[in-house]
Phi, psi and omega in degrees: 000133182299139169293145166319306201296288174325323152308317193282307180301324189282352174250320188273338163261023193270115160328323193261357164294159192275147208288334151312302201282335179276309180307301200283322172312339178268340191264332169292314176298329187282354184258342175296302174306307186323295177323295189291318166311308172304321167297310176301332181266349152331301190220085186299331183256025176253149180270129165260093192251157163164184170290168182281346178282316196283354175278313187294322181288336183320305182276356184053062159223170162291170161333297210287332169284322160315328194266333159314285168324330174275329169288321179295325184268004185310301173292003188249005189268168175266330176231132156302153175254155174287087191278346184274358188223001191291154154253186195278338187256016159306127175251126186246172175241170170232027176287114179257168163244126201296319180300326154316293166307324183288307189282311177328322177297308167313299177310317189263020154054053163281034190297355158290351178265307168268004163264006158332106172316324184301326168323327167324303179282023210229300190230141173270183208289318190287348190268321175310321180261341161291325180308312180326288174292332177288309176321309192285331168295329203304303185286345193281105173284122187251130172270128174287186191279134179310125171272100160264168189325324174275328191312146163301140176320130161290354183278004163074035156290325176104346178270167188298168162289333175288341181250025175221249191294322161300003187274130171291137189277143179279125196292000000 
């Protein structure tokens, strides 16, 4: 028997699915997700708990869409849920770290989520800008300066790179 997470992935990430049906599926999901976040952000310090089935009913979703939501919020939770093994009777928590959640929304380019007006009650404009910039830097790769053969070796030996660490090893 497949787990809830396996069922969710089979539908949400089905590459054989018609592209228009998949796009429609995700548009519907994003609207549901936005509705849940609007409610959660009204009381960001309240820990929402319950079984997967209870939370799905509370937010007017089916269990599968609730599984998708739990997958999406997982990286922002204070304590992770057992999403890979959960059933509809598994107790889960939606207690999230506000800063992590905001940055993860920015990182996911989910402007419909990090742009929600509820964030204005949680962070002032300056803090939101700081978190936004931190999120944008999270996945930025900074390349080091290129080392040329005649440059001093970065190991500090005082030799040229080509005569030290840059020497080709004999095979």
